[in-house]
PDB file of C-alpha atoms (C1' of nucleotides) in Angstrom:
ATOM      1  CA  MET G  24      93.295 119.544  95.293  1.00  0.00           C
ATOM      2  CA  GLY G  25      96.944 118.680  95.183  1.00  0.00           C
ATOM      3  CA  LEU G  26      96.202 117.287  98.617  1.00  0.00           C
ATOM      4  CA  THR G  27      96.800 113.598  99.234  1.00  0.00           C
ATOM      5  CA  LYS G  28      93.767 111.917 100.789  1.00  0.00           C
ATOM      6  CA  THR G  29      95.686 110.131 103.522  1.00  0.00           C
ATOM      7  CA  GLU G  30      92.611 109.741 105.712  1.00  0.00           C
ATOM      8  CA  PHE G  31      91.208 107.091 103.386  1.00  0.00           C
ATOM      9  CA  PHE G  32      94.223 104.802 103.477  1.00  0.00           C
ATOM     10  CA  THR G  33      95.471 102.552 106.234  1.00  0.00           C
ATOM     11  CA  GLU G  34      98.020 103.647 108.815  1.00  0.00           C
ATOM     12  CA  SER G  35     100.438 101.142 107.363  1.00  0.00           C
ATOM     13  CA  GLN G  36      99.980 102.344 103.796  1.00  0.00           C
ATOM     14  CA  ASN G  37     100.497 105.947 104.806  1.00  0.00           C
ATOM     15  CA  LYS G  38     103.572 105.093 106.837  1.00  0.00           C
ATOM     16  CA  THR G  39     105.127 103.049 104.040  1.00  0.00           C
ATOM     17  CA  ALA G  40     104.399 105.741 101.470  1.00  0.00           C
ATOM     18  CA  MET G  41     105.855 108.374 103.779  1.00  0.00           C
ATOM     19  CA  LEU G  42     109.147 106.505 104.127  1.00  0.00           C
ATOM     20  CA  LEU G  43     109.400 105.826 100.407  1.00  0.00           C
ATOM     21  CA  LYS G  44     108.522 109.371  99.478  1.00  0.00           C
ATOM     22  CA  ALA G  45     111.238 110.675 101.781  1.00  0.00           C
ATOM     23  CA  LEU G  46     113.742 108.539  99.879  1.00  0.00           C
ATOM     24  CA  GLY G  47     112.280 109.415  96.502  1.00  0.00           C
ATOM     25  CA  HIS G  48     114.730 112.151  95.589  1.00  0.00           C
ATOM     26  CA  PRO G  49     118.226 111.657  94.187  1.00  0.00           C
ATOM     27  CA  ALA G  50     119.781 114.116  96.639  1.00  0.00           C
ATOM     28  CA  ARG G  51     118.344 112.188  99.553  1.00  0.00           C
ATOM     29  CA  VAL G  52     119.466 108.890  98.063  1.00  0.00           C
ATOM     30  CA  ALA G  53     122.924 110.444  97.709  1.00  0.00           C
ATOM     31  CA  ILE G  54     122.852 111.517 101.366  1.00  0.00           C
ATOM     32  CA  ILE G  55     122.039 107.945 102.413  1.00  0.00           C
ATOM     33  CA  GLU G  56     124.833 106.562 100.282  1.00  0.00           C
ATOM     34  CA  HIS G  57     127.303 109.075 101.660  1.00  0.00           C
ATOM     35  CA  LEU G  58     126.326 108.139 105.193  1.00  0.00           C
ATOM     36  CA  LEU G  59     126.880 104.497 104.298  1.00  0.00           C
ATOM     37  CA  LYS G  60     130.435 105.363 103.334  1.00  0.00           C
ATOM     38  CA  VAL G  61     131.380 107.682 106.182  1.00  0.00           C
ATOM     39  CA  ARG G  62     128.962 106.482 108.896  1.00  0.00           C
ATOM     40  CA  THR G  63     128.455 110.007 110.300  1.00  0.00           C
ATOM     41  CA  CYS G  64     128.729 113.489 108.879  1.00  0.00           C
ATOM     42  CA  ILE G  65     127.621 117.038 109.422  1.00  0.00           C
ATOM     43  CA  CYS G  66     125.583 119.222 107.113  1.00  0.00           C
ATOM     44  CA  GLY G  67     128.660 121.065 105.857  1.00  0.00           C
ATOM     45  CA  ASP G  68     130.220 117.835 104.635  1.00  0.00           C
ATOM     46  CA  LEU G  69     127.192 117.186 102.487  1.00  0.00           C
ATOM     47  CA  VAL G  70     127.182 120.739 101.160  1.00  0.00           C
ATOM     48  CA  ASN G  71     130.720 120.050  99.869  1.00  0.00           C
ATOM     49  CA  GLU G  72     129.667 116.675  98.535  1.00  0.00           C
ATOM     50  CA  LEU G  73     126.434 117.622  96.788  1.00  0.00           C
ATOM     51  CA  PRO G  74     125.734 120.166  94.046  1.00  0.00           C
ATOM     52  CA  LEU G  75     123.231 121.990  96.220  1.00  0.00           C
ATOM     53  CA  ALA G  76     123.198 125.082  98.404  1.00  0.00           C
ATOM     54  CA  GLN G  77     123.420 124.833 102.181  1.00  0.00           C
ATOM     55  CA  ALA G  78     119.772 125.755 102.669  1.00  0.00           C
ATOM     56  CA  THR G  79     118.693 123.029 100.290  1.00  0.00           C
ATOM     57  CA  VAL G  80     120.835 120.363 101.923  1.00  0.00           C
ATOM     58  CA  SER G  81     119.533 121.355 105.336  1.00  0.00           C
ATOM     59  CA  GLN G  82     115.989 120.995 104.062  1.00  0.00           C
ATOM     60  CA  HIS G  83     116.648 117.507 102.682  1.00  0.00           C
ATOM     61  CA  LEU G  84     118.207 116.517 106.015  1.00  0.00           C
ATOM     62  CA  LYS G  85     115.119 117.776 107.795  1.00  0.00           C
ATOM     63  CA  GLU G  86     112.874 115.642 105.626  1.00  0.00           C
ATOM     64  CA  LEU G  87     114.975 112.532 106.125  1.00  0.00           C
ATOM     65  CA  LYS G  88     115.039 113.119 109.853  1.00  0.00           C
ATOM     66  CA  SER G  89     111.328 113.756 110.229  1.00  0.00           C
ATOM     67  CA  ALA G  90     110.646 110.556 108.285  1.00  0.00           C
ATOM     68  CA  GLY G  91     112.853 108.651 110.730  1.00  0.00           C
ATOM     69  CA  ILE G  92     115.447 107.691 108.143  1.00  0.00           C
ATOM     70  CA  ILE G  93     118.362 109.505 109.751  1.00  0.00           C
ATOM     71  CA  LYS G  94     119.143 110.581 113.290  1.00  0.00           C
ATOM     72  CA  GLY G  95     120.861 113.814 114.276  1.00  0.00           C
ATOM     73  CA  SER G  96     122.625 114.706 117.486  1.00  0.00           C
ATOM     74  CA  VAL G  97     123.952 118.126 118.419  1.00  0.00           C
ATOM     75  CA  GLU G  98     127.738 118.085 118.607  1.00  0.00           C
ATOM     76  CA  GLY G  99     128.731 121.576 119.694  1.00  0.00           C
ATOM     77  CA  ALA G 100     128.015 124.025 116.912  1.00  0.00           C
ATOM     78  CA  ALA G 101     127.586 121.200 114.430  1.00  0.00           C
ATOM     79  CA  VAL G 102     124.941 118.505 114.142  1.00  0.00           C
ATOM     80  CA  CYS G 103     126.074 114.937 113.610  1.00  0.00           C
ATOM     81  CA  TYR G 104     123.885 112.846 111.328  1.00  0.00           C
ATOM     82  CA  CYS G 105     123.762 109.100 110.853  1.00  0.00           C
ATOM     83  CA  LEU G 106     121.442 106.462 109.422  1.00  0.00           C
ATOM     84  CA  ASP G 107     118.557 105.050 111.441  1.00  0.00           C
ATOM     85  CA  GLU G 108     118.852 101.328 110.842  1.00  0.00           C
ATOM     86  CA  SER G 109     115.295 100.566 111.897  1.00  0.00           C
ATOM     87  CA  ALA G 110     113.736 102.428 108.977  1.00  0.00           C
ATOM     88  CA  PHE G 111     115.720 100.357 106.516  1.00  0.00           C
ATOM     89  CA  GLU G 112     114.777  97.156 108.268  1.00  0.00           C
ATOM     90  CA  VAL G 113     111.132  98.076 107.878  1.00  0.00           C
ATOM     91  CA  LEU G 114     111.597  98.734 104.179  1.00  0.00           C
ATOM     92  CA  ALA G 115     113.717  95.655 103.522  1.00  0.00           C
ATOM     93  CA  ALA G 116     111.085  93.545 105.247  1.00  0.00           C
ATOM     94  CA  TYR G 117     108.357  95.219 103.236  1.00  0.00           C
ATOM     95  CA  PHE G 118     109.971  94.483  99.894  1.00  0.00           C
ATOM     96  CA  SER G 119     110.959  90.948 100.720  1.00  0.00           C
ATOM     97  CA  GLY G 120     107.346  90.450 101.752  1.00  0.00           C
ATOM     98  CA  VAL G 121     106.178  91.800  98.407  1.00  0.00           C
ATOM     99  CA  ILE G 122     108.573  89.514  96.564  1.00  0.00           C
ATOM    100  CA  SER G 123     107.475  86.392  98.381  1.00  0.00           C
ATOM    101  CA  GLY G 124     103.902  87.448  97.714  1.00  0.00           C
ATOM    102  CA  VAL G 125     104.566  87.840  94.013  1.00  0.00           C
ATOM    103  CA  LYS G 126     106.429  84.534  93.844  1.00  0.00           C
ATOM    104  CA  SER G 127     103.485  82.737  95.438  1.00  0.00           C
ATOM    105  CA  GLN G 128     101.254  83.893  92.601  1.00  0.00           C
ATOM    106  CA  LYS G 129     100.523  81.343  89.894  1.00  0.00           C
ATOM    107  CA  SER G 130     101.563  83.060  86.674  1.00  0.00           C
ATOM    108  CA  ASN G 131     103.359  86.333  86.261  1.00  0.00           C
ATOM    109  CA  CYS G 132     100.824  88.426  84.395  1.00  0.00           C
ATOM    110  CA  CYS G 133      97.639  88.181  82.378  1.00  0.00           C
TER     111      CYS G 133
ATOM    112  CA  MET N  14     113.363 126.055  90.696  1.00  0.00           C
ATOM    113  CA  GLY N  15     110.983 123.326  91.796  1.00  0.00           C
ATOM    114  CA  LEU N  16     113.109 121.355  89.338  1.00  0.00           C
ATOM    115  CA  THR N  17     115.159 118.429  90.618  1.00  0.00           C
ATOM    116  CA  LYS N  18     118.787 118.626  89.457  1.00  0.00           C
ATOM    117  CA  THR N  19     118.990 115.048  88.233  1.00  0.00           C
ATOM    118  CA  GLU N  20     121.956 115.800  85.972  1.00  0.00           C
ATOM    119  CA  PHE N  21     124.259 116.113  88.980  1.00  0.00           C
ATOM    120  CA  PHE N  22     123.473 112.716  90.472  1.00  0.00           C
ATOM    121  CA  THR N  23     124.477 109.272  89.295  1.00  0.00           C
ATOM    122  CA  GLU N  24     122.351 107.158  87.006  1.00  0.00           C
ATOM    123  CA  SER N  25     121.869 104.715  89.835  1.00  0.00           C
ATOM    124  CA  GLN N  26     120.799 107.365  92.318  1.00  0.00           C
ATOM    125  CA  ASN N  27     118.288 108.804  89.889  1.00  0.00           C
ATOM    126  CA  LYS N  28     116.906 105.393  89.071  1.00  0.00           C
ATOM    127  CA  THR N  29     116.557 104.394  92.713  1.00  0.00           C
ATOM    128  CA  ALA N  30     114.914 107.695  93.594  1.00  0.00           C
ATOM    129  CA  MET N  31     112.550 107.355  90.639  1.00  0.00           C
ATOM    130  CA  LEU N  32     111.358 103.926  91.780  1.00  0.00           C
ATOM    131  CA  LEU N  33     110.930 105.029  95.381  1.00  0.00           C
ATOM    132  CA  LYS N  34     109.141 108.209  94.435  1.00  0.00           C
ATOM    133  CA  ALA N  35     106.694 106.232  92.306  1.00  0.00           C
ATOM    134  CA  LEU N  36     105.846 104.161  95.394  1.00  0.00           C
ATOM    135  CA  GLY N  37     105.764 107.193  97.695  1.00  0.00           C
ATOM    136  CA  HIS N  38     102.031 107.725  97.681  1.00  0.00           C
ATOM    137  CA  PRO N  39      99.479 105.814  99.767  1.00  0.00           C
ATOM    138  CA  ALA N  40      97.191 105.217  96.792  1.00  0.00           C
ATOM    139  CA  ARG N  41     100.019 103.642  94.860  1.00  0.00           C
ATOM    140  CA  VAL N  42     101.024 101.532  97.857  1.00  0.00           C
ATOM    141  CA  ALA N  43      97.394 100.452  98.079  1.00  0.00           C
ATOM    142  CA  ILE N  44      97.398  99.507  94.396  1.00  0.00           C
ATOM    143  CA  ILE N  45     100.495  97.340  94.942  1.00  0.00           C
ATOM    144  CA  GLU N  46      98.916  95.664  97.945  1.00  0.00           C
ATOM    145  CA  HIS N  47      95.704  95.011  96.050  1.00  0.00           C
ATOM    146  CA  LEU N  48      97.660  93.454  93.187  1.00  0.00           C
ATOM    147  CA  LEU N  49      99.426  91.246  95.713  1.00  0.00           C
ATOM    148  CA  LYS N  50      96.048  89.940  96.810  1.00  0.00           C
ATOM    149  CA  VAL N  51      94.377  89.496  93.454  1.00  0.00           C
ATOM    150  CA  ARG N  52      97.423  89.092  91.173  1.00  0.00           C
ATOM    151  CA  THR N  53      95.784  90.961  88.278  1.00  0.00           C
ATOM    152  CA  CYS N  54      93.117  93.583  88.010  1.00  0.00           C
ATOM    153  CA  ILE N  55      91.744  96.250  85.728  1.00  0.00           C
ATOM    154  CA  CYS N  56      91.465  99.954  86.398  1.00  0.00           C
ATOM    155  CA  GLY N  57      87.770  99.702  87.233  1.00  0.00           C
ATOM    156  CA  ASP N  58      88.457  97.232  90.055  1.00  0.00           C
ATOM    157  CA  LEU N  59      90.759  99.763  91.665  1.00  0.00           C
ATOM    158  CA  VAL N  60      88.236 102.550  91.221  1.00  0.00           C
ATOM    159  CA  ASN N  61      85.822 100.451  93.295  1.00  0.00           C
ATOM    160  CA  GLU N  62      88.538  99.636  95.800  1.00  0.00           C
ATOM    161  CA  LEU N  63      90.024 103.093  96.300  1.00  0.00           C
ATOM    162  CA  PRO N  64      88.423 106.362  97.404  1.00  0.00           C
ATOM    163  CA  LEU N  65      89.500 108.100  94.218  1.00  0.00           C
ATOM    164  CA  ALA N  66      87.934 109.041  90.916  1.00  0.00           C
ATOM    165  CA  GLN N  67      88.580 107.045  87.767  1.00  0.00           C
ATOM    166  CA  ALA N  68      90.816 109.702  86.242  1.00  0.00           C
ATOM    167  CA  THR N  69      92.944 109.800  89.373  1.00  0.00           C
ATOM    168  CA  VAL N  70      93.344 106.036  89.545  1.00  0.00           C
ATOM    169  CA  SER N  71      94.277 105.936  85.879  1.00  0.00           C
ATOM    170  CA  GLN N  72      96.931 108.574  86.502  1.00  0.00           C
ATOM    171  CA  HIS N  73      98.433 106.603  89.413  1.00  0.00           C
ATOM    172  CA  LEU N  74      98.494 103.487  87.229  1.00  0.00           C
ATOM    173  CA  LYS N  75     100.309 105.424  84.538  1.00  0.00           C
ATOM    174  CA  GLU N  76     102.974 106.531  87.014  1.00  0.00           C
ATOM    175  CA  LEU N  77     103.495 103.024  88.346  1.00  0.00           C
ATOM    176  CA  LYS N  78     103.729 101.669  84.835  1.00  0.00           C
ATOM    177  CA  SER N  79     106.146 104.277  83.560  1.00  0.00           C
ATOM    178  CA  ALA N  80     108.371 103.600  86.582  1.00  0.00           C
ATOM    179  CA  GLY N  81     108.371  99.905  85.690  1.00  0.00           C
ATOM    180  CA  ILE N  82     106.593  98.809  88.855  1.00  0.00           C
ATOM    181  CA  ILE N  83     103.543  97.345  87.166  1.00  0.00           C
ATOM    182  CA  LYS N  84     102.876  95.919  83.728  1.00  0.00           C
ATOM    183  CA  GLY N  85      99.691  96.386  81.731  1.00  0.00           C
ATOM    184  CA  SER N  86      98.379  94.381  78.833  1.00  0.00           C
ATOM    185  CA  VAL N  87      95.347  95.213  76.749  1.00  0.00           C
ATOM    186  CA  GLU N  88      92.585  92.697  77.288  1.00  0.00           C
ATOM    187  CA  GLY N  89      89.772  93.714  74.985  1.00  0.00           C
ATOM    188  CA  ALA N  90      88.227  96.960  76.161  1.00  0.00           C
ATOM    189  CA  ALA N  91      89.966  96.642  79.514  1.00  0.00           C
ATOM    190  CA  VAL N  92      93.638  96.764  80.484  1.00  0.00           C
ATOM    191  CA  CYS N  93      94.975  94.048  82.732  1.00  0.00           C
ATOM    192  CA  TYR N  94      97.565  95.179  85.276  1.00  0.00           C
ATOM    193  CA  CYS N  95      99.975  93.137  87.363  1.00  0.00           C
ATOM    194  CA  LEU N  96     103.145  93.645  89.380  1.00  0.00           C
ATOM    195  CA  ASP N  97     106.554  93.683  87.737  1.00  0.00           C
ATOM    196  CA  GLU N  98     108.625  91.463  89.994  1.00  0.00           C
ATOM    197  CA  SER N  99     111.953  92.793  88.769  1.00  0.00           C
ATOM    198  CA  ALA N 100     111.401  96.268  90.212  1.00  0.00           C
ATOM    199  CA  PHE N 101     110.818  94.815  93.653  1.00  0.00           C
ATOM    200  CA  GLU N 102     113.879  92.645  93.383  1.00  0.00           C
ATOM    201  CA  VAL N 103     115.942  95.732  92.658  1.00  0.00           C
ATOM    202  CA  LEU N 104     114.509  97.509  95.678  1.00  0.00           C
ATOM    203  CA  ALA N 105     114.790  94.545  98.024  1.00  0.00           C
ATOM    204  CA  ALA N 106     118.418  94.139  96.996  1.00  0.00           C
ATOM    205  CA  TYR N 107     119.019  97.838  97.529  1.00  0.00           C
ATOM    206  CA  PHE N 108     117.686  97.852 101.058  1.00  0.00           C
ATOM    207  CA  SER N 109     119.364  94.646 102.108  1.00  0.00           C
ATOM    208  CA  GLY N 110     122.565  96.214 100.809  1.00  0.00           C
ATOM    209  CA  VAL N 111     121.959  99.306 102.897  1.00  0.00           C
ATOM    210  CA  ILE N 112     121.310  97.179 105.964  1.00  0.00           C
ATOM    211  CA  SER N 113     124.454  95.124 105.590  1.00  0.00           C
ATOM    212  CA  GLY N 114     126.340  98.381 105.069  1.00  0.00           C
ATOM    213  CA  VAL N 115     124.919  99.861 108.252  1.00  0.00           C
ATOM    214  CA  LYS N 116     125.626  96.705 110.202  1.00  0.00           C
ATOM    215  CA  SER N 117     129.259  96.767 109.103  1.00  0.00           C
ATOM    216  CA  GLN N 118     129.679 100.186 110.692  1.00  0.00           C
ATOM    217  CA  LYS N 119     131.385 100.290 114.073  1.00  0.00           C
ATOM    218  CA  SER N 120     128.922 102.143 116.299  1.00  0.00           C
ATOM    219  CA  ASN N 121     125.413 103.194 115.528  1.00  0.00           C
ATOM    220  CA  CYS N 122     125.614 106.974 115.755  1.00  0.00           C
ATOM    221  CA  CYS N 123     127.798 109.762 117.080  1.00  0.00           C
TER     222      CYS N 123
ATOM    223  C1'  DA J  17      74.473 100.698  63.832  1.00  0.00           C
ATOM    224  C1'  DA J  18      73.502 102.238  68.426  1.00  0.00           C
ATOM    225  C1'  DA J  19      74.329 101.750  73.137  1.00  0.00           C
ATOM    226  C1'  DT J  20      77.455 100.345  76.677  1.00  0.00           C
ATOM    227  C1'  DT J  21      81.743  99.368  78.965  1.00  0.00           C
ATOM    228  C1'  DT J  22      86.376 100.598  79.838  1.00  0.00           C
ATOM    229  C1'  DA J  23      90.020 103.573  80.588  1.00  0.00           C
ATOM    230  C1'  DA J  24      93.086 107.110  78.726  1.00  0.00           C
ATOM    231  C1'  DT J  25      93.597 112.055  78.108  1.00  0.00           C
ATOM    232  C1'  DC J  26      92.642 117.037  78.619  1.00  0.00           C
ATOM    233  C1'  DG J  27      91.941 121.041  81.214  1.00  0.00           C
ATOM    234  C1'  DT J  28      91.946 123.123  85.493  1.00  0.00           C
ATOM    235  C1'  DA J  29      92.380 124.197  90.483  1.00  0.00           C
ATOM    236  C1'  DA J  30      94.634 123.497  94.770  1.00  0.00           C
ATOM    237  C1'  DT J  31      98.580 122.244  97.092  1.00  0.00           C
ATOM    238  C1'  DA J  32     103.400 120.439  97.549  1.00  0.00           C
ATOM    239  C1'  DT J  33     108.153 120.303  96.338  1.00  0.00           C
ATOM    240  C1'  DT J  34     112.578 122.029  95.001  1.00  0.00           C
ATOM    241  C1'  DG J  35     116.087 125.300  95.286  1.00  0.00           C
ATOM    242  C1'  DC J  36     118.344 129.410  96.720  1.00  0.00           C
ATOM    243  C1'  DA J  37     119.693 133.983  98.906  1.00  0.00           C
ATOM    244  C1'  DA J  38     119.340 136.156 103.000  1.00  0.00           C
ATOM    245  C1'  DT J  39     118.857 136.092 107.679  1.00  0.00           C
ATOM    246  C1'  DC J  40     118.831 134.279 112.275  1.00  0.00           C
ATOM    247  C1'  DA J  41     120.460 131.537 116.212  1.00  0.00           C
ATOM    248  C1'  DT J  42     123.832 129.059 118.691  1.00  0.00           C
ATOM    249  C1'  DA J  43     128.332 127.380 120.052  1.00  0.00           C
ATOM    250  C1'  DC J  44     133.112 128.053 120.158  1.00  0.00           C
ATOM    251  C1'  DG J  45     137.683 130.319 119.960  1.00  0.00           C
ATOM    252  C1'  DA J  46     140.601 134.435 120.290  1.00  0.00           C
TER     253       DA J  46
ATOM    254  C1'  DT V  20     133.023 140.175 124.189  1.00  0.00           C
ATOM    255  C1'  DC V  21     133.681 139.931 119.381  1.00  0.00           C
ATOM    256  C1'  DG V  22     134.317 137.407 115.473  1.00  0.00           C
ATOM    257  C1'  DT V  23     133.751 132.936 113.245  1.00  0.00           C
ATOM    258  C1'  DA V  24     131.749 128.530 112.110  1.00  0.00           C
ATOM    259  C1'  DT V  25     127.685 125.880 111.634  1.00  0.00           C
ATOM    260  C1'  DG V  26     123.256 125.075 110.234  1.00  0.00           C
ATOM    261  C1'  DA V  27     118.303 126.046 110.797  1.00  0.00           C
ATOM    262  C1'  DT V  28     114.660 129.095 109.227  1.00  0.00           C
ATOM    263  C1'  DT V  29     112.310 132.451 106.315  1.00  0.00           C
ATOM    264  C1'  DG V  30     110.627 134.154 102.108  1.00  0.00           C
ATOM    265  C1'  DC V  31     110.232 133.637  97.466  1.00  0.00           C
ATOM    266  C1'  DA V  32     109.960 131.846  92.551  1.00  0.00           C
ATOM    267  C1'  DA V  33     109.573 127.986  89.513  1.00  0.00           C
ATOM    268  C1'  DT V  34     107.902 123.626  88.800  1.00  0.00           C
ATOM    269  C1'  DA V  35     105.562 119.228  90.095  1.00  0.00           C
ATOM    270  C1'  DT V  36     101.905 116.627  92.103  1.00  0.00           C
ATOM    271  C1'  DT V  37      97.254 115.464  93.292  1.00  0.00           C
ATOM    272  C1'  DA V  38      92.596 115.216  92.253  1.00  0.00           C
ATOM    273  C1'  DC V  39      88.522 115.522  89.502  1.00  0.00           C
ATOM    274  C1'  DG V  40      84.945 116.559  85.846  1.00  0.00           C
ATOM    275  C1'  DA V  41      84.470 116.271  81.119  1.00  0.00           C
ATOM    276  C1'  DT V  42      85.687 114.435  76.980  1.00  0.00           C
ATOM    277  C1'  DT V  43      87.533 111.111  73.880  1.00  0.00           C
ATOM    278  C1'  DA V  44      88.615 106.579  71.955  1.00  0.00           C
ATOM    279  C1'  DA V  45      88.273 101.797  71.412  1.00  0.00           C
ATOM    280  C1'  DA V  46      86.177  97.389  72.063  1.00  0.00           C
ATOM    281  C1'  DT V  47      82.027  94.742  73.130  1.00  0.00           C
ATOM    282  C1'  DT V  48      77.130  93.994  73.411  1.00  0.00           C
ATOM    283  C1'  DT V  49      72.510  94.427  71.946  1.00  0.00           C
TER     284       DT V  49
END
DNA sequence: AAATTTAATCGTAATATTGCAATCATACGA
DNA sequence: TCGTATGATTGCAATATTACGATTAAATTT
C-alpha cells in the first residue's frame, strides 16, 4: 500500500486532487507568491529567496510544472518560470462552485 | 529529511498549504463532492460510496476534519459529517486573489 | 445483559515525499 | 577551448502517506 487508488475515482476528481496536492506544500505556495510579485524568475532567484538547497527548489519547480501550475521557457543557460493562469482559473471556479453548492444547502450542519 | 521545513515559511503559507494538502487526494475530493450532494453523511455512507475500507475512510475523514474542511458531530452511535463553509471561502478568496494578481501582470510569460 | 451497529484506533506493509550533496549537461563569455 | 553560470538529475536517508485487517469503544436494539 501507500499507493493511491486513482483508478477508482473520476478523471475530474483525480485532476483536481493532483492540482491541489501540487500546491499543498509551503515551499510551493511560496514559489507561487513570489511569482505573483515578480511575474517571472529563474531557479536561482528562488534558491536565494527560499531556505532550501538548489536541488530541492528545482524539484519543487518540476512538480509545479508537471501539474501545469507554472510554465518554464529556456532563456539561454537559465530557465524562465511564470504562473500558468489557466490552472488557477480552474481552481477558483472549483471553489466558487463548492461555495455556491454549500450555500444552496438548507442548514449548515446536522 | 522527508520533513517539511515549515518553520521557515510564513504562517499564511503554511496554513494555505495545509488546507490544499488536505484536499490533495482523490478520495478526499470525492468525500467533499459527496457532501455537496447529500449535505450530511456518516462514515458508513462513504464506505459504501468509496472503493476503500472503513479504516481508510475514517482516516481520510480525520484528516479533513483536523484541517478544518469538514465538521463532525456525534449523533448517537454514528458521527454526522458536513462541510465547513469557511475553509472554502478562504480558498476561493485565495485563488481569486491569485487570478487578479496574475491578470495585473503585464505579459503572460517570458 | 447480550448482540448489533458504528466508527475510531492500532499495528503493519508498501509506497511517496522531502531534502540535500554530488554530479552531469548545457549555454555563454573570455 | 576553457572556465563559469545555471539548473536538472541521481542517489540516498529520513519521514510521511496510503491502505487495510484486527481490535476496541460506545451507543442502540433485542
